[in-house]
Amino acid sequence: MLLGASQNLVNELRMEDPLDFKNLFRMSASQFEELLVKVAPKIQKQDTMMRIAISPAIRLQVVLRYLATGDSFKSLEFLYRVPKCSISCFLLETLDAIYEVLQEYIKAPKSTEEWRSVMNDFAIKWNFPGCIGALDGKHILIRNPPDGGSDYYNYKGSYSIILLGLVDANYCFIYIDVGAQGRISDGGLFQESLLLQYLELDMLKNPPGSVIVGDDAFPLKPFLMKPYSRRDMSLKERIFNYRLSRARRVSENAFGLLVAKFRIFERPIPLMPEKVTSLVRTAVVLHNWLRKTTPSAYTPRGSVDIEDIDTGEILYGYWRQVTSATERLEMHGSNNYSREAAGIRNGYADYFMTSGAVPWQMDAIKF
């Protein structure tokens, strides 16, 4: 370990090249030190007569580098002079420690007032009043575990666990459900999720009449707006779909930023499903922590989709060029929905054609 990157390369970058330090761990040196102070008490081990314990700093560096690159344990062993068997042992403990100390950065609002703040952001930034979140989900590809059978085999012929996320107007996750087996239908996943139960039972203290927005993978409900069928759409329906897409794009970009920042998601993750679940939720909470503490540095110009409201053209963020071992959720199996849900969607569509219209929407639907 004395000859490893932690004692040499990392110290050199910390003092002489802050940008490369940030590229190495996806955070600045000061952020790394702040995180280390938080997690060290939870991952500190005692030295013994036989060996010196691996320090919390090295453990944290190895795990952050693994998230940043997806390098093999053998490559990390060469870099840090830490046996790959040790990395395998402390990986889960360190991931869980990071999640535990940063968990407050992914908690959903607890009051109507906090939800109204989220709703106001959507109205101001994305011109969708009443919206309290954009819903999306991804299959996170994994290697099938030895005893996995077909449990993780999804409809696209790969193996995965599922990440379901509700995102606010600033690309931060406010709710996640991760770990469901890939074989579970995506519509079924949402039907069984705690989020649906909370929304249906009105347990989130969200403002009356508020909605979340999603794509065709989700069912139309009074509190969940999805696009109109793209077959034979009227002008009003095309405008609604555009306005919905504009608000829902924040979830696409949040998932994209997550994958672009943590390249572990570029390939199927070669860990047992329970470790992948911990890895995913830790990556999400790190994403939120970095965004909330340094939003401009974490989201530089060109990293997310930008819409030219003069022409309606969308300039896509660079995350769309990143190779990703994630897959979209499949279409929901049923088009049945209540009259109430249809009425709410039609009400939004009417509003977007009248007093809620924005000047550029007619240009936007040409693209």
Coordinates of C-alpha atoms in Angstrom, one line a residue:
M1 CA 0.0 0.0 0.0
L2 CA 2.9 2.3 0.6
L3 CA 3.8 2.2 -3.1
G4 CA 0.2 2.5 -4.2
A5 CA -1.6 5.4 -5.8
S6 CA -3.0 6.7 -2.5
Q7 CA 0.5 7.5 -1.2
N8 CA 1.8 8.9 -4.5
L9 CA -0.5 9.7 -7.4
V10 CA -3.4 10.9 -5.3
N11 CA -1.3 13.2 -3.1
E12 CA 0.4 14.6 -6.2
L13 CA -2.9 15.4 -7.8
R14 CA -4.3 16.9 -4.7
M15 CA -1.5 19.4 -4.5
E16 CA -0.7 20.0 -8.2
D17 CA -3.7 19.1 -10.4
P18 CA -7.1 19.6 -8.8
L19 CA -8.9 18.9 -12.1
D20 CA -7.4 15.5 -12.6
F21 CA -8.1 14.7 -8.9
K22 CA -11.7 15.5 -9.6
N23 CA -11.6 13.3 -12.7
L24 CA -10.1 10.5 -10.6
F25 CA -12.8 10.4 -8.0
R26 CA -15.6 12.5 -9.5
M27 CA -15.3 15.1 -6.8
S28 CA -12.9 17.8 -5.6
A29 CA -10.3 17.2 -3.0
S30 CA -12.3 19.2 -0.4
Q31 CA -15.4 17.2 -1.1
F32 CA -13.4 14.0 -0.8
E33 CA -12.1 15.1 2.6
E34 CA -15.6 16.1 3.7
L35 CA -16.9 12.7 2.7
L36 CA -14.0 10.9 4.4
V37 CA -14.7 12.6 7.7
K38 CA -18.3 11.4 7.5
V39 CA -17.6 7.7 6.6
A40 CA -14.3 7.1 8.4
P41 CA -15.8 6.2 11.8
K42 CA -18.0 3.6 10.1
I43 CA -15.2 1.9 8.0
Q44 CA -12.2 2.3 10.3
K45 CA -10.6 -1.1 11.3
Q46 CA -8.1 -1.8 14.1
D47 CA -4.5 -2.9 13.3
T48 CA -3.5 -6.3 14.5
M49 CA -0.3 -8.2 15.4
M50 CA -0.5 -9.8 11.9
R51 CA -1.2 -6.8 9.7
I52 CA -1.9 -3.1 9.4
A53 CA -5.5 -2.3 8.6
I54 CA -6.4 -0.7 5.3
S55 CA -7.1 3.0 6.1
P56 CA -10.5 4.5 5.6
A57 CA -8.9 6.9 3.0
I58 CA -7.7 4.0 0.8
R59 CA -11.0 2.2 1.2
L60 CA -13.0 5.3 0.1
Q61 CA -10.6 6.0 -2.8
V62 CA -10.8 2.4 -4.1
V63 CA -14.7 2.4 -4.0
L64 CA -15.0 5.9 -5.6
R65 CA -12.6 4.9 -8.3
Y66 CA -14.6 1.7 -8.9
L67 CA -17.8 3.7 -9.3
A68 CA -16.1 6.2 -11.5
T69 CA -14.6 3.7 -13.9
G70 CA -15.9 0.2 -13.4
D71 CA -12.3 -1.1 -13.4
S72 CA -11.8 -4.7 -12.5
F73 CA -10.7 -5.5 -8.9
K74 CA -7.4 -6.7 -10.4
S75 CA -6.8 -3.3 -12.0
L76 CA -7.6 -1.6 -8.7
E77 CA -5.2 -4.0 -6.9
F78 CA -2.4 -3.0 -9.2
L79 CA -3.2 0.7 -8.7
Y80 CA -3.6 0.7 -5.0
R81 CA -1.5 -2.3 -4.0
V82 CA -4.6 -3.7 -2.2
P83 CA -5.5 -7.4 -2.7
K84 CA -8.6 -7.8 -4.8
C85 CA -10.0 -10.2 -2.2
S86 CA -9.8 -7.3 0.3
I87 CA -11.5 -5.0 -2.1
S88 CA -14.3 -7.5 -2.5
C89 CA -14.7 -7.7 1.3
F90 CA -14.8 -4.0 2.0
L91 CA -16.7 -2.8 -1.1
L92 CA -20.2 -3.4 0.3
E93 CA -19.4 -2.0 3.7
T94 CA -18.0 1.2 2.3
L95 CA -20.9 1.6 -0.2
D96 CA -23.4 1.2 2.7
A97 CA -21.4 3.7 4.8
I98 CA -21.5 6.3 2.1
Y99 CA -25.2 5.8 1.6
E100 CA -25.9 6.0 5.4
V101 CA -24.0 9.3 5.9
L102 CA -25.5 11.0 2.8
Q103 CA -29.0 9.5 3.0
E104 CA -30.5 12.9 3.9
Y105 CA -29.8 14.1 0.4
I106 CA -32.3 11.7 -1.1
K107 CA -35.3 12.0 1.2
A108 CA -38.6 13.0 -0.2
P109 CA -40.3 16.2 1.0
K110 CA -42.1 15.6 4.3
S111 CA -44.6 18.5 4.2
T112 CA -47.0 20.2 1.8
E113 CA -44.8 23.3 1.9
E114 CA -41.8 21.3 0.8
W115 CA -43.7 19.7 -2.0
R116 CA -45.0 23.2 -3.1
S117 CA -41.3 24.2 -3.4
V118 CA -40.7 21.3 -5.8
M119 CA -43.9 22.2 -7.7
N120 CA -43.0 25.8 -8.0
D121 CA -39.6 24.8 -9.6
F122 CA -41.4 22.7 -12.2
A123 CA -43.8 25.5 -13.0
I124 CA -41.0 28.1 -13.3
K125 CA -38.3 26.0 -15.0
W126 CA -40.3 23.6 -17.1
N127 CA -43.7 25.3 -17.5
F128 CA -45.7 22.4 -16.1
P129 CA -47.8 23.7 -13.1
G130 CA -48.9 21.2 -10.4
C131 CA -46.0 18.8 -11.2
I132 CA -44.2 17.4 -8.2
G133 CA -41.8 15.0 -10.0
A134 CA -40.8 13.3 -13.2
L135 CA -40.9 9.5 -13.0
D136 CA -38.6 7.2 -14.9
G137 CA -36.9 3.8 -14.6
K138 CA -34.0 1.8 -16.0
H139 CA -32.9 -1.8 -16.1
I140 CA -29.4 -1.9 -14.6
L141 CA -27.6 -4.7 -16.4
I142 CA -25.8 -7.3 -14.3
R143 CA -24.1 -10.6 -14.8
N144 CA -26.5 -13.4 -13.9
P145 CA -25.5 -14.8 -10.5
P146 CA -24.7 -18.5 -10.3
D147 CA -28.1 -19.4 -8.7
G148 CA -30.1 -16.7 -10.5
G149 CA -31.8 -18.9 -13.0
S150 CA -34.3 -16.7 -14.9
D151 CA -35.1 -14.4 -12.0
Y152 CA -33.1 -11.5 -13.5
Y153 CA -33.7 -12.3 -17.1
N154 CA -35.6 -9.4 -18.7
Y155 CA -37.7 -8.9 -21.8
K156 CA -34.8 -7.7 -23.8
G157 CA -32.8 -10.9 -23.3
S158 CA -30.3 -9.5 -20.7
Y159 CA -30.0 -9.8 -16.9
S160 CA -30.9 -6.8 -14.7
I161 CA -32.2 -5.2 -11.6
I162 CA -34.5 -2.3 -11.9
L163 CA -34.1 1.3 -10.7
L164 CA -37.3 3.4 -10.4
G165 CA -36.7 7.1 -9.7
L166 CA -38.8 10.2 -9.1
V167 CA -36.8 13.3 -10.0
D168 CA -37.3 17.0 -9.1
A169 CA -36.9 20.0 -11.4
N170 CA -33.2 20.3 -10.6
Y171 CA -32.1 16.7 -11.7
C172 CA -32.1 15.4 -8.2
F173 CA -33.7 12.1 -7.2
I174 CA -36.4 12.5 -4.5
Y175 CA -37.4 8.9 -4.4
I176 CA -35.9 5.6 -5.6
D177 CA -36.9 2.0 -5.6
V178 CA -34.0 -0.3 -6.6
G179 CA -33.3 -4.0 -6.6
A180 CA -36.4 -5.6 -8.2
Q181 CA -35.5 -8.5 -10.4
G182 CA -35.4 -7.9 -14.1
R183 CA -38.0 -10.5 -14.9
I184 CA -40.7 -8.4 -13.2
S185 CA -42.7 -6.5 -15.7
D186 CA -42.1 -2.8 -15.5
G187 CA -45.8 -2.0 -15.1
G188 CA -45.9 -4.6 -12.4
L189 CA -43.0 -3.0 -10.6
F190 CA -44.8 0.3 -10.4
Q191 CA -48.0 -1.3 -9.3
E192 CA -46.1 -2.9 -6.4
S193 CA -44.0 0.1 -5.5
L194 CA -44.3 2.0 -2.2
L195 CA -44.5 5.2 -4.3
L196 CA -47.8 4.2 -5.9
Q197 CA -49.2 3.2 -2.5
Y198 CA -48.2 6.5 -1.0
L199 CA -49.7 8.4 -3.9
E200 CA -53.0 6.5 -3.9
L201 CA -53.4 6.7 -0.1
D202 CA -52.4 10.4 -0.1
M203 CA -49.6 9.7 2.4
L204 CA -46.9 12.0 0.9
K205 CA -48.6 15.2 2.0
N206 CA -48.3 16.5 -1.5
P207 CA -50.6 19.4 -2.5
P208 CA -54.1 18.4 -3.6
G209 CA -54.4 18.1 -7.4
S210 CA -50.6 17.7 -7.9
V211 CA -49.3 15.2 -10.4
I212 CA -46.2 13.4 -11.5
V213 CA -45.2 13.0 -15.1
G214 CA -44.0 9.8 -16.9
D215 CA -43.7 8.2 -20.3
D216 CA -45.6 5.3 -21.9
A217 CA -44.1 2.8 -19.5
F218 CA -46.5 3.9 -16.8
P219 CA -50.3 3.9 -16.4
L220 CA -52.4 7.0 -16.7
K221 CA -53.8 7.9 -13.3
P222 CA -55.3 11.0 -11.6
F223 CA -51.9 11.7 -10.1
L224 CA -49.7 10.4 -13.0
M225 CA -49.8 12.1 -16.4
K226 CA -48.5 10.2 -19.5
P227 CA -48.5 11.1 -23.2
Y228 CA -51.5 10.7 -25.5
S229 CA -51.2 7.8 -27.9
R230 CA -49.1 9.0 -30.9
R231 CA -51.6 7.6 -33.4
D232 CA -53.8 10.3 -35.2
M233 CA -53.1 13.0 -32.6
S234 CA -54.9 16.3 -32.7
L235 CA -53.0 19.6 -32.4
K236 CA -54.0 19.8 -28.7
E237 CA -52.7 16.4 -28.0
R238 CA -49.4 17.1 -29.7
I239 CA -49.0 20.2 -27.7
F240 CA -49.7 18.3 -24.5
N241 CA -47.2 15.6 -25.4
Y242 CA -44.6 18.3 -26.0
R243 CA -45.2 20.0 -22.7
L244 CA -45.2 16.7 -20.8
S245 CA -41.9 15.7 -22.6
R246 CA -40.4 19.1 -21.6
A247 CA -41.1 18.4 -17.9
R248 CA -40.3 14.7 -18.1
R249 CA -36.9 15.4 -19.7
V250 CA -35.4 16.2 -16.3
S251 CA -35.7 12.5 -15.3
E252 CA -34.0 11.4 -18.5
N253 CA -31.2 13.8 -17.9
A254 CA -30.8 12.8 -14.2
F255 CA -30.4 9.2 -15.2
G256 CA -28.1 10.2 -18.0
L257 CA -25.9 12.3 -15.6
L258 CA -25.7 9.4 -13.2
V259 CA -24.4 7.1 -16.0
A260 CA -22.0 9.7 -17.4
K261 CA -20.6 10.5 -14.0
F262 CA -20.2 6.9 -12.8
R263 CA -18.9 4.7 -15.6
I264 CA -19.5 1.6 -13.7
F265 CA -22.9 1.7 -15.5
E266 CA -21.2 1.4 -19.0
R267 CA -21.1 -2.4 -18.8
P268 CA -23.0 -5.2 -17.0
I269 CA -22.0 -5.0 -13.4
P270 CA -20.1 -8.2 -12.3
L271 CA -21.4 -8.3 -8.7
M272 CA -24.0 -10.2 -6.9
P273 CA -27.5 -8.5 -7.1
E274 CA -27.5 -7.4 -3.4
K275 CA -24.2 -5.6 -4.0
V276 CA -25.4 -4.0 -7.2
T277 CA -28.4 -2.7 -5.3
S278 CA -26.2 -1.1 -2.7
L279 CA -23.9 0.3 -5.5
V280 CA -26.8 1.8 -7.4
R281 CA -28.4 3.6 -4.4
T282 CA -25.0 4.8 -3.3
A283 CA -24.3 6.2 -6.8
V284 CA -27.7 8.0 -6.7
V285 CA -27.1 9.6 -3.3
L286 CA -23.6 10.7 -4.4
H287 CA -25.2 12.2 -7.5
N288 CA -27.7 14.2 -5.3
W289 CA -25.0 15.2 -2.8
L290 CA -22.7 16.5 -5.6
R291 CA -25.5 18.3 -7.3
K292 CA -26.8 20.0 -4.2
T293 CA -23.4 21.1 -2.9
T294 CA -21.9 22.2 -6.3
P295 CA -24.7 22.3 -8.9
S296 CA -22.8 24.4 -11.5
A297 CA -19.6 22.3 -11.3
Y298 CA -21.5 19.1 -11.4
T299 CA -23.6 20.1 -14.4
P300 CA -21.3 22.1 -16.8
R301 CA -22.7 23.6 -19.9
G302 CA -23.5 21.0 -22.5
S303 CA -23.9 18.1 -20.0
V304 CA -27.8 18.2 -20.1
D305 CA -30.3 18.8 -22.8
I306 CA -30.9 22.4 -23.6
E307 CA -33.9 23.7 -25.5
D308 CA -33.6 26.7 -27.8
I309 CA -37.0 28.3 -27.2
D310 CA -36.5 30.6 -30.2
T311 CA -36.6 27.7 -32.6
G312 CA -37.9 24.8 -30.5
E313 CA -34.8 22.8 -31.3
I314 CA -33.3 20.6 -28.5
L315 CA -29.5 20.6 -28.1
Y316 CA -28.8 17.2 -26.5
G317 CA -26.4 16.8 -23.6
Y318 CA -23.2 14.9 -23.9
W319 CA -24.5 12.1 -21.7
R320 CA -26.5 10.8 -24.6
Q321 CA -23.1 9.9 -26.3
V322 CA -22.0 7.8 -23.3
T323 CA -22.1 4.0 -23.7
S324 CA -24.6 2.7 -21.1
A325 CA -25.5 -0.7 -19.8
T326 CA -28.9 0.4 -18.8
E327 CA -32.2 -0.2 -20.7
R328 CA -35.5 1.6 -20.8
L329 CA -38.6 0.3 -19.1
E330 CA -41.0 -1.5 -21.5
M331 CA -44.4 -0.2 -22.5
H332 CA -47.1 -0.7 -19.9
G333 CA -49.4 -3.6 -20.9
S334 CA -52.8 -1.8 -20.5
N335 CA -54.3 1.3 -21.9
N336 CA -57.2 1.2 -19.4
Y337 CA -57.6 4.3 -17.3
S338 CA -60.3 6.1 -15.3
R339 CA -62.5 8.8 -16.5
E340 CA -61.1 11.0 -13.8
A341 CA -57.5 10.5 -15.1
A342 CA -58.5 11.2 -18.7
G343 CA -60.4 14.4 -17.5
I344 CA -57.3 15.7 -15.7
R345 CA -55.1 15.1 -18.7
N346 CA -57.6 16.8 -21.0
G347 CA -57.8 19.7 -18.6
Y348 CA -54.0 20.1 -18.9
A349 CA -54.2 19.9 -22.7
D350 CA -56.9 22.6 -22.8
Y351 CA -54.8 24.8 -20.4
F352 CA -51.7 24.4 -22.6
M353 CA -53.7 25.6 -25.6
T354 CA -55.1 28.7 -23.9
S355 CA -53.9 30.6 -20.9
G356 CA -51.0 28.2 -20.2
A357 CA -49.6 28.3 -23.7
V358 CA -45.9 29.3 -24.1
P359 CA -44.8 31.3 -27.2
W360 CA -42.5 28.6 -28.7
Q361 CA -44.6 25.5 -28.4
M362 CA -45.9 25.6 -32.0
D363 CA -42.3 25.7 -33.3
A364 CA -41.3 23.0 -30.9
I365 CA -43.8 20.4 -32.2
K366 CA -42.2 20.7 -35.7
F367 CA -39.1 18.8 -34.5

